[in-house]
Amino acid sequence: MSVPALPEGRLLSWYGDDYTGSAAVMEVLTFGGVDSVLFLDVPTPKQLGAFPNARAIGIAGVARSETPAWMDRHLPPIFSALADFGPALAHYKVCSTLDSSPQIGSIGHAIDLVTPILGGEWVPALIAAPPMRRYQAFGHLFAGTGDGIYRLDRHPVMSRHPVTPMHESDVARHLALQTAKPTACIGLTQLRGPDGGEEALARLLQAGPAIVTLDSVDDADLVAVGRLIWEHRGNRLLAVGSQGVEYALLAYWRSIGAIEAPPPATSAGAVPQIVAVSGSVSPTTAEQIAWSSSNGFGLVALAASRLIADPDAETARTVEAAKAELSAGRSVLVHSARGPDDPAVAEFRTAVSSSSLDFAAANALIGTCLGRVLDRLLAETFISRAVISGGDTSGHASQQLGVHALTALAPTVPGAALCTAHRTDGTPLQLALKGGQMGTSDYFGWIRDGGGPHNTMN
C-alpha cells in the first residue's frame, strides 16, 4: 500500500493577527518537521530567496489590536502576497482565546476581506489547540490556567481582558457578531462518528459557503479535523484559527505516513545575561516578573504614564536604568506593569484620559517604546538574547529591532519558543515572543538557559 504524498512546493502560508501567535505557528510546524519561516512584513524577493527550503511561509501582523477600517487598508495586499506564495492551504491565525470584537481585531471582518482572495468552499474555524490546553466542545471554547480549565466567558484572565473581554464562549455565536456569513459547528459527536464528520460537512457544503467551527479536545480529534481540513481543501482553502490548525494538519499527515515525527528538539544553551521587556498586564506575566526578581533579574519599571507626556525622556531614563542592571551582572526585565492590579495601570489610564491620545494609540506607544529600549540595549551592550512579553507589545516592539524574519530555534512551552532573529544589519540575535498569559513562572529564566527540555513543575 503506497503512502499518500504531500504535494510539492509550499504546503501552507499564514498571516497571524499578532506577532506571538504568528511565531507560534512557525514553531509548531518547524518542531513538527515542516521547514518554516516567519516574515515580519511582506518579504522582498531577496528575503524570500534566503529560505529556499521553507515549505511554509508566514507574515506576522498586528490586526488583533486594530479596527476594521485599518484592516480595509492593510490586509488585502498581505492576503495577495500569501496567495502569491502558492500554498496548498492558507491560514488566518487568531489567538487560541479568540481575542476579538466587532470594533477591535474583528476576525469576522478579516474573513470577509480574505475570502475573495484565498477562500474556498467553506471556512474551517479551529480555535482549539489541545496541546496548549485550549479545547472546543459542543461549540464552546475552554482554556486552561494553572488552577483548572475554564469556559472562556468565565476565564479569570480572558473575561477581564483590558481590550476585548470575552463574554461569549460559543465560537460560532462570537464570530456571528463580526460577520454576516453563516456560521455552523461540527461537534464531537459528529467527529467521533463512523464517518468522522464527513456527512455533516457534506450537508453544510450543500447549503453554501459557511464558517464551520470544529470541536477538538484530544489528539484523536485533531487527526479527525486535520483530515476534514486537508482532504476538503479543493483548489484553495482558507482556514481560520489558532495553531491548532497546524497541530491538526501534522497529526493527520503523521497518521497517514506522509511525514515522520522529527527528533526531539534541544536547548540553544545558556547565556550569562538576557534582556526582557514586557508590556503585558496579565497575572501570568506578573508571576513571571516576581519569579525573575527572586532569581537574578534586575527589574526596571517603564513608567507608562510618563510616556504620554514625554516618550523620549522616559525611554532614555529606562535605557540608562537597564544598563546599570546589566553592568552589575544581572539580566534585566523592563516592565510597564506587574499585573492588572498594579497602580501603574490606573496611572496610565488617567494619563491617557487627560491626553489627546486614544487608548489604542497609547497602548501601541508602550510597545514601541519598549522596542526602542530593547534596540538601544542590544546596540550598546553585549546582549544577544532577548524576550518580548505581550501579544500586542511583541508586534509594536519587534518593529523597532530591524528584524525581517524569524526561524524557530528551541522550544519552551507551546507558543513561546526561542527563535533566531534575522536582522537587516546581520547582527546576531536570539529572540522569544511570548503572549501575556503564556509560560511557566520561571519562563524568563528558561529562556536565559536556552529553552529546550525543562523539568520544573512551575
Coordinates of C-alpha atoms in Angstrom, one line a residue:
M1 CA 0.0 0.0 0.0
S2 CA 1.5 3.3 -1.0
V3 CA 1.8 6.2 1.4
P4 CA -0.1 9.3 0.4
A5 CA 2.4 12.0 -0.6
L6 CA 2.1 15.7 0.2
P7 CA 2.1 18.0 -2.8
E8 CA 5.3 19.5 -3.9
G9 CA 6.1 23.2 -3.2
R10 CA 4.5 25.3 -0.5
L11 CA 2.2 23.5 1.9
L12 CA 1.0 26.5 3.8
S13 CA 1.0 30.2 4.1
W14 CA -0.3 32.1 7.0
Y15 CA -1.0 35.6 8.4
G16 CA -1.0 36.0 12.2
D17 CA -3.1 38.7 13.8
D18 CA -0.4 39.2 16.4
Y19 CA 3.3 38.5 16.5
T20 CA 3.4 35.9 19.2
G21 CA 0.6 33.9 17.6
S22 CA 2.4 34.2 14.2
A23 CA 5.6 32.8 15.7
A24 CA 3.6 30.0 17.4
V25 CA 2.5 28.7 14.0
M26 CA 6.1 28.6 12.8
E27 CA 7.1 26.8 16.0
V28 CA 4.5 24.1 15.6
L29 CA 5.5 23.5 12.0
T30 CA 9.3 23.6 12.5
F31 CA 9.4 21.3 15.5
G32 CA 6.8 19.1 13.8
G33 CA 9.1 18.5 10.8
V34 CA 8.0 21.2 8.3
D35 CA 10.6 23.8 7.4
S36 CA 9.1 27.2 8.1
V37 CA 9.9 30.9 8.2
L38 CA 8.0 33.9 9.6
F39 CA 8.5 37.3 8.0
L40 CA 7.6 40.5 9.9
D41 CA 6.4 42.1 6.7
V42 CA 5.7 41.1 3.1
P43 CA 9.2 39.8 2.1
T44 CA 11.2 41.1 -0.8
P45 CA 12.3 38.5 -3.4
K46 CA 15.8 38.6 -1.9
Q47 CA 14.5 38.0 1.6
L48 CA 12.3 35.2 0.4
G49 CA 15.1 33.6 -1.6
A50 CA 17.2 33.3 1.6
F51 CA 14.9 30.4 2.7
P52 CA 14.6 28.1 -0.4
N53 CA 13.7 25.1 1.7
A54 CA 10.8 26.7 3.5
R55 CA 7.6 24.7 2.8
A56 CA 5.5 27.1 5.0
I57 CA 5.7 30.9 5.0
G58 CA 4.1 33.3 7.3
I59 CA 3.7 37.0 7.7
A60 CA 3.3 38.5 11.2
G61 CA 0.8 41.3 11.8
V62 CA -1.0 43.3 14.4
A63 CA -4.6 43.1 13.2
R64 CA -5.7 41.8 16.6
S65 CA -5.3 45.3 18.0
E66 CA -6.7 47.2 15.0
T67 CA -10.0 48.4 13.7
P68 CA -12.0 47.2 10.7
A69 CA -11.1 50.4 8.9
W70 CA -7.4 49.6 9.5
M71 CA -7.9 46.1 8.1
D72 CA -9.5 47.5 5.0
R73 CA -6.4 49.5 4.3
H74 CA -3.7 47.0 5.2
L75 CA -4.8 43.4 4.9
P76 CA -5.8 42.9 1.3
P77 CA -2.2 43.4 0.0
I78 CA -0.9 41.0 2.6
F79 CA -3.5 38.4 1.6
S80 CA -2.5 38.8 -2.0
A81 CA 1.1 38.1 -1.0
L82 CA 0.0 34.9 0.7
A83 CA -1.7 33.8 -2.4
D84 CA 1.4 34.6 -4.5
F85 CA 3.4 32.1 -2.3
G86 CA 1.2 29.4 -4.0
P87 CA 0.3 27.4 -0.9
A88 CA -1.9 24.3 -0.8
L89 CA -3.7 25.8 2.1
A90 CA -3.8 29.3 3.7
H91 CA -4.4 30.2 7.3
Y92 CA -5.6 33.4 9.1
K93 CA -4.1 32.8 12.5
V94 CA -6.0 34.1 15.5
C95 CA -5.5 33.8 19.3
S96 CA -6.4 30.5 20.9
T97 CA -8.5 32.5 23.3
L98 CA -10.4 34.2 20.4
D99 CA -9.4 37.8 21.4
S100 CA -11.6 39.9 19.1
S101 CA -14.7 42.1 19.0
P102 CA -16.6 43.8 16.2
Q103 CA -14.6 47.0 16.9
I104 CA -11.1 45.7 17.6
G105 CA -9.4 42.7 16.0
S106 CA -12.6 41.6 14.2
I107 CA -12.0 38.0 12.9
G108 CA -15.2 38.1 11.0
H109 CA -14.2 41.3 9.1
A110 CA -10.9 39.7 8.3
I111 CA -12.7 36.7 6.9
D112 CA -14.8 39.0 4.7
L113 CA -11.7 40.6 3.3
V114 CA -9.7 37.4 2.8
T115 CA -12.4 35.2 1.3
P116 CA -12.3 36.7 -2.2
I117 CA -8.5 36.2 -2.3
L118 CA -7.8 32.9 -0.6
G119 CA -11.2 31.4 0.3
G120 CA -12.8 28.2 -0.9
E121 CA -16.0 26.2 -0.5
W122 CA -16.0 26.6 3.3
V123 CA -14.1 28.3 6.1
P124 CA -12.9 25.8 8.7
A125 CA -12.5 27.6 12.1
L126 CA -10.4 25.6 14.5
I127 CA -9.7 27.8 17.6
A128 CA -9.0 24.8 19.9
A129 CA -5.4 23.6 20.4
P130 CA -5.4 20.7 22.9
P131 CA -1.6 20.6 23.3
M132 CA -2.0 24.2 24.7
R133 CA -5.0 23.3 26.9
R134 CA -7.4 25.1 24.6
Y135 CA -10.5 23.0 23.9
Q136 CA -13.7 23.3 22.0
A137 CA -16.6 21.1 23.0
F138 CA -20.1 21.3 21.6
G139 CA -19.2 24.6 20.0
H140 CA -17.9 26.2 23.2
L141 CA -14.3 27.2 23.9
F142 CA -12.4 26.4 27.1
A143 CA -8.9 27.4 28.2
G144 CA -6.7 26.1 30.9
T145 CA -4.9 28.0 33.6
G146 CA -2.7 27.0 36.5
D147 CA -5.6 26.1 38.6
G148 CA -8.0 24.5 36.2
I149 CA -9.9 24.7 32.9
Y150 CA -12.5 27.4 32.4
R151 CA -15.2 28.2 29.8
L152 CA -13.9 31.2 28.0
D153 CA -16.5 33.6 29.4
R154 CA -15.6 32.6 32.9
H155 CA -11.9 32.5 32.4
P156 CA -10.1 34.6 35.1
V157 CA -7.8 36.3 32.6
M158 CA -9.8 36.5 29.3
S159 CA -13.0 37.6 30.9
R160 CA -11.0 40.6 32.2
H161 CA -9.0 41.3 29.1
P162 CA -8.4 45.1 29.0
V163 CA -9.4 45.5 25.3
T164 CA -11.5 42.5 24.3
P165 CA -13.0 40.9 27.4
M166 CA -14.7 37.7 26.5
H167 CA -18.4 37.4 27.3
E168 CA -19.3 34.6 24.8
S169 CA -17.8 31.1 24.7
D170 CA -19.8 29.8 21.7
V171 CA -17.3 30.3 18.9
A172 CA -19.9 30.4 16.2
R173 CA -22.0 33.0 18.1
H174 CA -19.0 35.1 18.8
L175 CA -18.0 35.2 15.1
A176 CA -21.5 35.8 14.0
L177 CA -21.3 39.2 15.8
Q178 CA -18.5 40.1 13.4
T179 CA -19.6 38.9 10.0
A180 CA -22.8 38.3 8.1
K181 CA -21.5 35.0 6.8
P182 CA -23.5 32.0 8.1
T183 CA -21.8 30.0 10.9
A184 CA -22.1 26.4 12.0
C185 CA -20.4 23.8 14.1
I186 CA -19.2 20.2 13.5
G187 CA -19.2 18.8 17.1
L188 CA -17.6 16.0 18.9
T189 CA -20.5 13.5 18.3
Q190 CA -20.1 14.0 14.6
L191 CA -16.3 14.0 14.5
R192 CA -16.3 10.8 16.6
G193 CA -18.9 9.1 14.5
P194 CA -18.1 6.3 12.0
D195 CA -17.6 8.8 9.1
G196 CA -15.5 11.3 11.1
G197 CA -17.8 14.3 10.3
E198 CA -18.0 13.7 6.6
E199 CA -21.8 13.7 6.3
A200 CA -22.1 16.7 8.5
L201 CA -19.6 18.7 6.3
A202 CA -21.3 17.5 3.1
R203 CA -24.7 18.8 4.3
L204 CA -23.1 22.2 5.2
L205 CA -21.4 22.4 1.8
Q206 CA -24.7 21.8 0.0
A207 CA -26.1 24.8 1.9
G208 CA -23.4 27.1 0.6
P209 CA -20.1 28.6 2.0
A210 CA -20.1 28.9 5.7
I211 CA -17.8 29.4 8.6
V212 CA -17.7 26.0 10.3
T213 CA -16.2 25.8 13.8
L214 CA -14.6 22.5 14.7
D215 CA -14.7 20.8 18.1
S216 CA -11.4 19.3 19.4
V217 CA -10.4 18.1 22.9
D218 CA -7.8 15.4 22.3
D219 CA -5.2 14.0 19.8
A220 CA -7.8 11.8 18.1
D221 CA -10.0 14.8 17.4
L222 CA -7.0 16.6 15.9
V223 CA -6.5 13.8 13.4
A224 CA -10.2 14.0 12.5
V225 CA -10.3 17.7 12.0
G226 CA -7.0 17.7 10.2
R227 CA -8.4 15.2 7.8
L228 CA -11.5 17.3 7.1
I229 CA -9.5 20.4 6.5
W230 CA -6.8 18.8 4.3
E231 CA -9.0 16.5 2.3
H232 CA -11.6 19.1 1.7
R233 CA -9.4 22.0 0.7
G234 CA -10.3 21.8 -3.0
N235 CA -8.3 24.1 -5.3
R236 CA -7.8 26.5 -2.5
L237 CA -9.0 26.9 1.1
L238 CA -8.6 29.4 3.9
A239 CA -8.6 28.1 7.5
V240 CA -9.2 30.4 10.4
G241 CA -7.9 29.5 13.9
S242 CA -5.1 29.1 16.4
Q243 CA -2.0 27.0 15.9
G244 CA -4.5 24.2 16.4
V245 CA -4.8 24.2 12.6
E246 CA -1.1 23.2 12.3
Y247 CA -1.4 20.7 15.2
A248 CA -4.3 19.1 13.3
L249 CA -2.6 19.0 9.9
L250 CA 0.6 17.5 11.4
A251 CA -1.5 14.9 13.3
Y252 CA -3.3 13.9 10.2
W253 CA -0.2 13.8 8.0
R254 CA 1.5 11.6 10.5
S255 CA -1.5 9.3 10.8
I256 CA -1.3 8.6 7.0
G257 CA 2.5 8.3 7.0
A258 CA 3.0 11.4 4.9
I259 CA 5.6 12.8 7.4
E260 CA 7.7 11.3 10.2
A261 CA 8.0 12.6 13.7
P262 CA 11.1 14.8 14.0
P263 CA 13.9 14.2 16.5
P264 CA 13.4 15.8 19.9
A265 CA 14.4 19.5 19.9
T266 CA 17.4 20.6 22.1
S267 CA 18.4 23.6 24.1
A268 CA 20.2 26.6 22.5
G269 CA 22.5 26.7 25.6
A270 CA 22.6 29.1 28.5
V271 CA 23.9 32.6 28.3
P272 CA 25.0 34.8 31.3
Q273 CA 22.5 37.6 30.8
I274 CA 19.4 38.4 28.7
V275 CA 17.1 41.4 28.4
A276 CA 13.4 41.0 28.6
V277 CA 10.7 43.7 28.0
S278 CA 7.1 43.3 29.0
G279 CA 4.0 45.3 28.2
S280 CA 1.6 42.7 29.5
V281 CA -0.7 43.2 32.4
S282 CA -1.6 39.5 32.6
P283 CA -1.5 37.9 36.1
T284 CA 0.6 35.1 34.5
T285 CA 3.3 37.7 33.5
A286 CA 3.1 39.2 36.9
E287 CA 4.0 35.8 38.4
Q288 CA 6.9 35.5 35.9
I289 CA 8.2 39.0 36.9
A290 CA 8.0 38.1 40.6
W291 CA 10.0 34.9 39.9
S292 CA 12.6 36.8 37.9
S293 CA 13.0 39.3 40.7
S294 CA 14.0 36.5 43.1
N295 CA 16.2 34.7 40.6
G296 CA 18.9 37.1 39.4
F297 CA 17.0 39.6 37.3
G298 CA 17.1 43.3 37.9
L299 CA 13.7 44.9 37.4
V300 CA 13.2 48.2 35.7
A301 CA 9.8 49.9 35.6
L302 CA 9.0 51.8 32.5
A303 CA 6.5 54.5 33.7
A304 CA 3.8 54.2 31.1
S305 CA 2.1 57.3 32.4
R306 CA 5.2 59.4 31.8
L307 CA 5.4 58.1 28.2
I308 CA 2.2 60.0 27.4
A309 CA 3.8 63.4 28.2
D310 CA 7.4 62.7 27.1
P311 CA 8.2 59.4 25.5
D312 CA 11.7 60.2 24.5
A313 CA 12.7 61.2 28.1
E314 CA 11.1 58.1 29.7
T315 CA 12.7 55.8 27.1
A316 CA 16.1 57.3 27.7
R317 CA 15.7 57.1 31.5
T318 CA 14.7 53.4 31.2
V319 CA 17.6 52.6 29.0
E320 CA 20.1 54.0 31.5
A321 CA 18.5 52.2 34.4
A322 CA 18.6 48.9 32.5
K323 CA 22.2 49.4 31.5
A324 CA 23.1 49.8 35.2
E325 CA 21.5 46.5 36.0
L326 CA 23.4 44.8 33.2
S327 CA 26.7 46.4 34.3
A328 CA 26.0 44.9 37.8
G329 CA 26.0 41.4 36.1
R330 CA 22.2 40.9 36.2
S331 CA 19.8 40.0 33.5
V332 CA 17.2 42.8 33.2
L333 CA 13.5 42.8 32.9
V334 CA 11.8 46.1 31.8
H335 CA 8.1 46.1 32.6
S336 CA 5.2 48.6 32.2
A337 CA 3.1 46.8 34.9
R338 CA 3.1 43.9 37.3
G339 CA -0.4 42.6 36.7
P340 CA -3.8 44.1 36.3
D341 CA -3.9 45.5 39.8
D342 CA -0.6 47.3 39.6
P343 CA -1.3 51.1 40.4
A344 CA 0.7 51.8 37.3
V345 CA -2.2 50.6 35.2
A346 CA -4.6 53.1 36.8
E347 CA -2.0 55.9 36.5
F348 CA -1.6 55.1 32.8
R349 CA -5.3 55.2 32.2
T350 CA -5.6 58.6 34.0
A351 CA -2.7 60.0 31.9
V352 CA -4.3 58.8 28.6
S353 CA -7.7 60.3 29.6
S354 CA -6.0 63.6 30.1
S355 CA -4.2 63.5 26.8
S356 CA -5.2 63.7 23.1
L357 CA -4.4 60.0 22.5
D358 CA -6.9 57.2 22.4
F359 CA -6.2 54.0 24.3
A360 CA -5.3 52.0 21.2
A361 CA -2.6 54.6 20.3
A362 CA -1.4 54.8 23.9
N363 CA -1.0 51.0 24.1
A364 CA 0.9 51.0 20.8
L365 CA 3.2 53.7 22.3
I366 CA 4.1 51.4 25.2
G367 CA 5.1 48.6 22.8
T368 CA 7.0 51.0 20.5
C369 CA 9.0 52.5 23.4
L370 CA 9.7 49.1 24.9
G371 CA 11.1 48.1 21.5
R372 CA 13.2 51.2 21.4
V373 CA 14.6 50.4 24.8
L374 CA 15.5 46.9 23.7
D375 CA 17.0 48.1 20.5
R376 CA 19.2 50.6 22.4
L377 CA 20.3 47.9 24.8
L378 CA 21.2 45.4 22.0
A379 CA 23.2 48.1 20.2
E380 CA 25.1 49.4 23.3
T381 CA 25.8 46.2 25.2
F382 CA 26.9 42.6 24.5
I383 CA 23.4 41.1 24.9
S384 CA 22.4 38.8 22.0
R385 CA 19.3 37.0 23.5
A386 CA 16.0 38.8 24.4
V387 CA 12.4 38.3 25.2
I388 CA 9.3 40.4 24.4
S389 CA 6.3 39.6 26.6
G390 CA 2.8 40.6 25.5
G391 CA 1.0 39.7 22.3
D392 CA 0.3 43.3 21.2
T393 CA 3.6 44.5 22.7
S394 CA 5.5 42.0 20.6
G395 CA 4.2 43.4 17.4
H396 CA 5.0 47.0 18.1
A397 CA 8.3 46.3 19.8
S398 CA 9.7 43.9 17.2
Q399 CA 9.3 46.6 14.5
Q400 CA 11.9 48.6 16.3
L401 CA 14.6 45.9 16.1
G402 CA 15.4 45.7 12.4
V403 CA 14.2 42.1 12.3
H404 CA 12.7 41.0 9.0
A405 CA 12.3 37.2 9.7
L406 CA 12.3 34.6 12.4
T407 CA 13.1 30.9 12.4
A408 CA 12.4 28.6 15.3
L409 CA 15.4 27.6 17.4
A410 CA 14.5 25.9 20.7
P411 CA 11.1 25.1 22.2
T412 CA 9.8 26.2 25.6
V413 CA 6.1 26.0 26.4
P414 CA 3.9 25.7 23.3
G415 CA 3.6 29.0 21.7
A416 CA 6.6 30.8 23.1
A417 CA 9.8 29.3 21.5
L418 CA 13.2 30.8 21.3
C419 CA 13.8 32.0 17.7
T420 CA 16.7 33.1 15.6
A421 CA 16.0 36.7 14.5
H422 CA 17.3 37.6 11.0
R423 CA 18.2 41.3 11.2
T424 CA 18.7 43.6 8.3
D425 CA 22.2 44.6 9.5
G426 CA 23.1 40.9 10.1
T427 CA 23.9 41.2 13.8
P428 CA 23.1 38.1 15.7
L429 CA 20.0 37.9 17.9
Q430 CA 18.0 35.2 19.6
L431 CA 14.5 36.4 20.4
A432 CA 11.5 34.9 22.1
L433 CA 8.0 36.4 21.7
K434 CA 5.6 35.5 24.5
G435 CA 1.9 36.1 24.9
G436 CA 0.9 37.7 28.2
Q437 CA -0.7 34.5 29.6
M438 CA 1.8 32.1 28.2
G439 CA 4.6 30.3 30.0
T440 CA 5.7 28.9 33.3
S441 CA 6.5 31.1 36.2
D442 CA 10.3 30.7 35.5
Y443 CA 9.9 31.4 31.8
F444 CA 12.4 34.2 31.6
G445 CA 15.0 32.0 33.4
W446 CA 14.2 29.2 31.0
I447 CA 15.0 31.5 28.0
R448 CA 18.2 32.6 29.7
D449 CA 19.1 28.8 29.9
G450 CA 18.4 28.3 26.2
G451 CA 14.9 26.7 26.2
G452 CA 14.7 23.0 25.3
P453 CA 13.9 20.2 27.8
H454 CA 12.6 21.5 31.1
N455 CA 11.9 19.6 34.3
T456 CA 10.4 22.3 36.5
M457 CA 6.8 22.0 37.6
N458 CA 6.3 25.8 37.9

